[in-house]
Amino acid sequence: MAKLHLSDREISLIKGLLTHKGMNDQQVLAVFSYLDRNMNHREIAQIRRGDKPRYVAIAAAPLAEVDELLYHYAKIASLADRLGFCEMDPITAKVHKAVEIMKTAIMVYNNNMIVTRSETFIVLGVIAWTYLVHAHLEAQSVDPIYRTPDGTDVLIDGKPKYWELTYCLGRPEAALTKGMINNLRYIIAIRNEVEHRSYEDINAEIQSKIQAAALNFLRYAKEKFGPKFDFSHDLAFTIQLQALTLGSPNMIKGVGLVSKSVAAVNALIEEPMSPGDFNDPDYAFRVHVTPKVTNNAKNADQAVTYNPVGSNIEIAIKQVERPKFRQKEAMERLEAEGVPHVTSHTFQKAWKSKNLKNPGKGMAILLGGVWFWYQEGIDAIKEIMLAGQG
């Protein structure tokens, strides 16, 4: 076999791994060698030391390129697990199973031809989350099995009864954020509500909760079990066969009637929430599409702007977190800012005078049958009330 000749790019990436990641020679060799590559670890050492003028002249790859290389290498490591190159431990096998189930849930949800895609995602998503949290608990030496007071396993059909996801949410060892816990409680509540009692279409109404559940799962899997479980590039944008316009039939336009099952869960889960919990992207990740000409991205955690169809396409995504406040909280903020005579009557009179609840103004939003005010709406009401008293 002929001696391997490394390209300039390979040398640059090797130097990047040594510089940015602090890898030793053996670790770098593992990334760049396989059966058909006759590479010796001594060459890695020569690159590290700069033994040849060529090695000195080539700059280390920037961190972004090194991270991209390691992302793709992580997929090789994940494939090696599944192909059985090494025996997989039970925890790793459980994480792989959880990821495959979640990927299936996302692919089903992305299929607009399936009417019950939300219900299917929720059922599969709860199973995937259960496997994933169980794996993390077991990695923390916590056995997620129900036991009797004397310490013996609770059995069902002769097998140990594992904790349901609902029970896992209350365990600090699970290391879930408050937003993740609220999101999963919502997802589980929807599952329980629609399981036997609802035939309504709920796809549009819980989209932000499903989006958050998938993003949270991805982050949790990567943070707890490593980059080889990063499947973000496997499930990105789907093919769009219709021009994306405000008139597209698949666009959510305005606020419609909320199905009874979703309204019931909204009242149960969201009514007691603080504004901070309600606005947490881990709880609900809202994406709002607005025309490029308006530059108005007030209703979402992420805003997608686009140029009209027929022009050069431009897509931009940015974080836009906007707190929302119930009327009582909005009135308290007005009083704290020195607005006199703030009552329910004067508050209502002020917003009605300028029709501030008009969805097109972006001042307030109706969620689960309850109106929430953005800070822009509160500021507008303050201006109206102060002008009326001047």
Coordinates of C-alpha atoms in Angstrom, one line a residue:
M1 CA 0.0 0.0 0.0
A2 CA 1.4 3.4 -1.0
K3 CA 2.3 5.9 1.6
L4 CA -0.5 8.3 2.4
H5 CA 0.0 11.8 1.2
L6 CA -2.0 14.3 3.4
S7 CA -3.6 17.2 1.6
D8 CA -3.2 20.8 2.8
R9 CA -6.7 20.8 4.1
E10 CA -6.2 17.6 6.1
I11 CA -3.1 19.1 7.7
S12 CA -5.0 22.2 8.5
L13 CA -7.8 20.3 10.1
I14 CA -5.3 18.1 12.1
K15 CA -3.7 21.3 13.4
G16 CA -7.1 22.7 14.2
L17 CA -8.0 19.6 16.3
L18 CA -4.7 19.9 18.1
T19 CA -5.1 23.7 18.7
H20 CA -8.8 24.2 19.4
K21 CA -9.7 20.8 21.0
G22 CA -6.5 19.8 22.7
M23 CA -6.6 16.3 21.3
N24 CA -3.7 14.0 21.7
D25 CA -2.0 12.3 18.7
Q26 CA -3.9 9.1 19.1
Q27 CA -7.3 10.8 19.2
V28 CA -6.5 12.8 16.0
L29 CA -5.2 9.6 14.3
A30 CA -8.6 7.9 15.1
V31 CA -10.4 10.7 13.2
F32 CA -8.2 10.5 10.1
S33 CA -7.4 6.8 9.7
Y34 CA -9.4 3.8 8.7
L35 CA -8.7 0.5 6.9
D36 CA -7.6 2.0 3.5
R37 CA -5.6 4.8 5.0
N38 CA -2.0 3.8 5.9
M39 CA -1.4 6.6 8.4
N40 CA 1.0 6.5 11.4
H41 CA 0.7 8.4 14.6
R42 CA 4.2 9.7 14.2
E43 CA 3.1 11.9 11.3
I44 CA 0.5 13.5 13.7
A45 CA 3.4 14.2 16.1
Q46 CA 5.4 15.8 13.2
I47 CA 2.5 18.1 12.3
R48 CA 2.1 19.1 16.0
R49 CA 5.8 19.9 16.3
G50 CA 6.1 21.5 12.9
D51 CA 9.0 19.2 11.8
K52 CA 8.6 20.1 8.1
P53 CA 8.5 23.5 6.5
R54 CA 5.2 22.5 4.9
Y55 CA 3.6 21.8 8.2
V56 CA 4.7 25.1 9.6
A57 CA 3.4 27.0 6.6
I58 CA -0.2 25.6 6.8
A59 CA -2.4 27.4 9.3
A60 CA -4.7 25.6 11.7
A61 CA -8.3 25.4 10.5
P62 CA -10.7 27.8 12.3
L63 CA -12.9 26.5 15.1
A64 CA -16.0 26.5 12.9
E65 CA -14.4 24.1 10.4
V66 CA -13.1 21.8 13.2
D67 CA -16.6 21.7 14.8
E68 CA -18.2 20.8 11.4
L69 CA -15.6 18.0 11.0
L70 CA -16.4 16.6 14.5
Y71 CA -20.1 16.8 13.8
H72 CA -19.8 14.6 10.8
Y73 CA -17.3 12.3 12.6
A74 CA -19.9 11.9 15.4
K75 CA -22.3 10.4 12.8
I76 CA -19.7 7.8 12.0
A77 CA -19.4 7.0 15.7
S78 CA -23.2 6.7 15.9
L79 CA -23.3 4.4 12.9
A80 CA -20.5 2.2 14.4
D81 CA -22.6 1.7 17.5
R82 CA -25.6 0.5 15.4
L83 CA -23.5 -1.7 13.1
G84 CA -22.0 -3.5 16.1
F85 CA -18.3 -2.6 15.8
C86 CA -18.2 -2.6 19.6
E87 CA -20.7 -4.1 22.0
M88 CA -23.2 -1.4 23.0
D89 CA -24.0 -0.9 26.7
P90 CA -27.7 -0.9 27.6
I91 CA -27.8 2.9 28.3
T92 CA -26.3 3.8 24.8
A93 CA -28.7 1.3 23.2
K94 CA -31.6 3.0 24.9
V95 CA -30.6 6.4 23.7
H96 CA -30.2 5.2 20.1
K97 CA -33.8 3.7 20.4
A98 CA -35.1 7.0 21.8
V99 CA -33.5 9.0 19.0
E100 CA -34.9 6.7 16.3
I101 CA -38.4 7.0 17.8
M102 CA -38.2 10.8 17.9
K103 CA -36.9 11.0 14.3
T104 CA -39.9 8.9 13.3
A105 CA -42.2 11.2 15.2
I106 CA -40.8 14.2 13.5
M107 CA -41.0 12.7 10.0
V108 CA -44.7 11.8 10.6
Y109 CA -45.4 15.3 11.9
N110 CA -43.7 16.9 8.8
N111 CA -46.1 14.9 6.5
N112 CA -49.0 17.3 5.9
M113 CA -51.0 14.5 4.3
I114 CA -51.5 12.9 7.7
V115 CA -54.4 14.5 9.5
T116 CA -53.5 13.0 12.9
R117 CA -49.9 13.9 12.7
S118 CA -50.0 15.8 16.0
E119 CA -51.5 12.9 17.9
T120 CA -49.0 10.5 16.3
F121 CA -46.1 12.8 17.2
I122 CA -47.3 13.1 20.8
V123 CA -47.6 9.3 21.3
L124 CA -44.2 8.6 19.8
G125 CA -42.7 11.7 21.4
V126 CA -43.7 10.6 24.9
I127 CA -42.2 7.1 24.3
A128 CA -39.0 8.7 23.0
W129 CA -38.7 11.1 25.9
T130 CA -39.4 8.2 28.4
Y131 CA -36.5 6.2 26.9
L132 CA -34.2 9.2 26.9
V133 CA -34.9 10.3 30.5
H134 CA -34.7 6.7 31.7
A135 CA -31.2 6.4 30.1
H136 CA -30.0 9.5 31.8
L137 CA -31.4 8.4 35.2
E138 CA -29.6 5.0 34.8
A139 CA -26.4 6.9 33.9
Q140 CA -26.8 8.7 37.2
S141 CA -27.2 5.3 39.0
V142 CA -30.9 5.9 39.5
D143 CA -33.0 2.8 38.7
P144 CA -36.3 4.1 37.3
I145 CA -38.4 1.2 38.6
Y146 CA -41.3 1.4 41.1
R147 CA -40.6 -0.4 44.3
T148 CA -42.7 -1.4 47.3
P149 CA -41.9 0.0 50.8
D150 CA -39.7 -3.1 51.5
G151 CA -37.6 -2.5 48.4
T152 CA -38.9 -5.2 46.1
D153 CA -39.7 -4.4 42.5
V154 CA -43.4 -3.7 41.6
L155 CA -44.2 -6.2 38.8
I156 CA -46.6 -6.1 35.9
D157 CA -47.0 -9.4 34.0
G158 CA -44.0 -10.6 35.9
K159 CA -41.7 -7.8 34.8
P160 CA -40.6 -4.7 36.7
K161 CA -42.8 -1.6 36.3
Y162 CA -40.8 1.3 35.0
W163 CA -41.6 5.0 35.9
E164 CA -43.9 6.8 33.6
L165 CA -42.6 10.0 32.1
T166 CA -44.9 12.0 34.3
Y167 CA -43.3 10.6 37.4
C168 CA -39.8 11.2 36.0
L169 CA -40.5 14.9 35.5
G170 CA -40.5 15.3 39.3
R171 CA -37.1 13.7 39.8
P172 CA -34.3 16.2 40.2
E173 CA -31.8 13.6 38.8
A174 CA -33.6 13.9 35.5
A175 CA -32.0 17.4 35.2
L176 CA -34.8 18.9 33.0
T177 CA -35.3 22.6 32.8
K178 CA -38.5 24.1 34.1
G179 CA -39.5 24.9 30.5
M180 CA -38.9 21.3 29.5
I181 CA -41.0 20.0 32.4
N182 CA -43.9 22.4 31.6
N183 CA -43.7 21.4 27.9
L184 CA -43.8 17.7 28.6
R185 CA -46.6 18.1 31.1
Y186 CA -48.6 19.9 28.4
I187 CA -47.8 17.2 25.8
I188 CA -48.9 14.5 28.2
A189 CA -52.0 16.4 29.1
I190 CA -52.9 16.7 25.5
R191 CA -52.3 13.0 25.0
N192 CA -54.6 12.1 27.8
E193 CA -57.3 14.6 26.6
V194 CA -57.4 13.4 23.0
E195 CA -56.7 9.7 23.7
H196 CA -60.4 8.7 23.9
R197 CA -62.4 12.0 23.9
S198 CA -61.5 14.1 20.9
Y199 CA -61.8 13.8 17.2
E200 CA -61.0 17.5 16.5
D201 CA -58.1 18.7 14.4
I202 CA -55.5 20.1 16.8
N203 CA -52.5 20.4 14.4
A204 CA -52.3 24.2 14.2
E205 CA -53.1 24.8 17.9
I206 CA -50.2 23.0 19.5
Q207 CA -47.5 23.4 16.9
S208 CA -45.4 25.6 19.1
K209 CA -45.5 23.0 21.9
I210 CA -44.5 20.2 19.5
Q211 CA -41.7 22.3 18.1
A212 CA -40.3 22.9 21.6
A213 CA -40.6 19.2 22.5
A214 CA -38.5 18.2 19.5
L215 CA -35.9 20.9 20.1
N216 CA -35.7 20.1 23.8
F217 CA -35.2 16.4 23.0
L218 CA -32.3 17.2 20.6
R219 CA -30.6 19.4 23.1
Y220 CA -31.0 17.0 26.0
A221 CA -29.7 14.1 24.0
K222 CA -26.6 16.0 22.9
E223 CA -25.9 17.5 26.3
K224 CA -26.3 14.3 28.3
F225 CA -25.0 11.7 25.8
G226 CA -22.6 13.5 23.4
P227 CA -22.5 14.8 19.8
K228 CA -23.0 11.4 18.2
F229 CA -26.7 11.8 19.0
D230 CA -27.0 15.1 17.2
F231 CA -29.5 14.4 14.4
S232 CA -30.3 18.1 13.6
H233 CA -28.9 17.9 10.1
D234 CA -30.9 14.7 9.3
L235 CA -34.2 16.5 9.7
A236 CA -34.1 20.1 8.5
F237 CA -36.3 21.9 6.0
T238 CA -38.9 19.8 4.2
I239 CA -39.7 20.3 0.4
Q240 CA -42.1 23.1 -0.2
L241 CA -44.2 22.7 -3.4
Q242 CA -46.3 25.8 -2.9
A243 CA -45.0 29.4 -3.0
L244 CA -44.8 30.7 0.6
T245 CA -47.2 33.7 0.8
L246 CA -49.6 35.0 3.3
G247 CA -52.4 33.4 1.2
S248 CA -50.9 29.9 1.3
P249 CA -53.6 27.4 2.5
N250 CA -51.1 25.9 5.0
M251 CA -50.4 29.2 6.8
I252 CA -52.0 29.9 10.2
K253 CA -53.8 33.2 9.8
G254 CA -55.1 35.0 12.8
V255 CA -56.7 33.4 15.8
G256 CA -59.4 30.8 15.2
L257 CA -61.6 28.7 17.4
V258 CA -59.7 26.5 19.8
S259 CA -60.7 22.8 20.0
K260 CA -62.3 21.8 23.2
S261 CA -59.5 19.4 24.2
V262 CA -56.8 22.0 23.7
A263 CA -58.8 24.7 25.4
A264 CA -59.2 22.4 28.4
V265 CA -55.5 21.7 28.6
N266 CA -54.7 25.4 28.1
A267 CA -56.8 26.3 31.1
L268 CA -55.3 23.5 33.2
I269 CA -51.6 24.1 32.4
E270 CA -51.3 27.8 31.3
E271 CA -53.7 29.6 33.6
P272 CA -51.4 29.2 36.7
M273 CA -48.2 30.1 34.8
S274 CA -46.2 33.2 35.3
P275 CA -45.3 35.3 32.3
G276 CA -41.8 34.0 32.4
D277 CA -42.8 30.4 32.3
F278 CA -45.4 31.0 29.6
N279 CA -42.8 32.8 27.4
D280 CA -40.0 30.2 28.0
P281 CA -39.0 28.9 24.5
D282 CA -38.5 25.5 26.2
Y283 CA -42.2 25.5 26.9
A284 CA -43.5 26.7 23.5
F285 CA -41.3 27.6 20.5
R286 CA -43.4 29.9 18.3
V287 CA -42.4 30.7 14.7
H288 CA -44.2 33.5 12.9
V289 CA -43.9 34.3 9.2
T290 CA -44.1 37.9 8.2
P291 CA -43.6 39.7 4.8
K292 CA -40.2 41.3 4.3
V293 CA -41.7 44.7 3.6
T294 CA -43.2 45.0 7.1
N295 CA -40.2 44.2 9.3
N296 CA -42.7 43.3 11.9
A297 CA -41.6 40.2 13.8
K298 CA -43.4 40.8 17.1
N299 CA -45.3 37.6 17.7
A300 CA -42.7 34.9 17.8
D301 CA -39.6 33.5 19.5
Q302 CA -38.2 33.2 16.0
A303 CA -39.2 35.3 13.0
V304 CA -38.9 34.2 9.4
T305 CA -38.9 37.0 6.9
Y306 CA -39.1 36.5 3.1
N307 CA -39.2 38.6 0.0
P308 CA -42.3 38.4 -2.2
V309 CA -42.6 35.5 -4.6
G310 CA -40.8 36.3 -7.9
S311 CA -38.1 38.3 -6.4
N312 CA -34.7 37.2 -5.1
I313 CA -35.4 34.9 -2.1
E314 CA -34.2 36.1 1.2
I315 CA -34.8 34.2 4.5
A316 CA -33.6 35.5 7.8
I317 CA -34.1 33.9 11.2
K318 CA -33.5 35.8 14.5
Q319 CA -34.5 35.4 18.1
V320 CA -37.4 37.7 19.1
E321 CA -38.5 36.9 22.6
R322 CA -41.4 39.1 23.7
P323 CA -42.9 38.8 27.2
K324 CA -46.7 38.6 27.4
F325 CA -48.8 39.9 30.3
R326 CA -52.4 39.2 31.4
Q327 CA -54.6 42.3 32.0
K328 CA -54.0 42.3 35.7
E329 CA -50.2 42.2 35.3
A330 CA -50.4 44.9 32.6
M331 CA -52.4 47.1 35.0
E332 CA -49.8 46.5 37.7
R333 CA -47.1 47.6 35.4
L334 CA -49.0 50.8 34.5
E335 CA -49.4 51.6 38.2
A336 CA -45.7 51.0 38.8
E337 CA -44.9 53.5 36.1
G338 CA -47.0 56.2 37.8
V339 CA -50.2 56.1 35.6
P340 CA -53.0 57.3 37.9
H341 CA -56.5 55.8 38.2
V342 CA -55.8 52.5 36.6
T343 CA -58.9 50.3 36.7
S344 CA -60.4 47.6 34.6
H345 CA -62.8 50.2 33.1
T346 CA -60.1 52.8 32.2
F347 CA -57.8 50.0 30.9
Q348 CA -60.6 48.7 28.6
K349 CA -61.6 52.1 27.5
A350 CA -58.1 53.0 26.5
W351 CA -57.4 49.9 24.3
K352 CA -60.9 50.1 22.8
S353 CA -60.3 53.7 21.7
K354 CA -57.5 52.6 19.4
N355 CA -58.7 49.0 18.8
L356 CA -55.4 47.7 20.2
K357 CA -56.5 44.1 20.2
N358 CA -56.5 44.1 16.4
P359 CA -54.1 41.2 15.6
G360 CA -52.5 43.2 12.8
K361 CA -51.2 45.8 15.3
G362 CA -49.1 43.3 17.3
M363 CA -50.1 44.8 20.6
A364 CA -51.9 41.8 22.1
I365 CA -52.6 38.2 21.4
L366 CA -55.4 35.7 22.3
L367 CA -54.1 32.4 23.7
G368 CA -56.3 29.7 25.1
G369 CA -59.2 32.1 25.5
V370 CA -57.2 34.7 27.4
W371 CA -55.8 38.0 26.1
F372 CA -52.1 38.7 26.7
W373 CA -50.6 42.1 26.3
Y374 CA -47.1 42.8 24.8
Q375 CA -45.1 45.7 26.3
E376 CA -45.8 47.7 23.1
G377 CA -49.5 47.4 23.9
I378 CA -49.0 48.4 27.5
D379 CA -47.0 51.4 26.4
A380 CA -49.7 52.4 23.9
I381 CA -52.4 52.2 26.7
K382 CA -50.2 54.3 29.0
E383 CA -49.9 57.0 26.3
I384 CA -53.7 57.0 25.7
M385 CA -54.5 57.1 29.4
L386 CA -52.0 59.9 30.1
A387 CA -53.2 61.9 27.1
G388 CA -56.8 61.6 28.4
Q389 CA -55.8 63.0 31.8
G390 CA -53.7 65.9 30.5

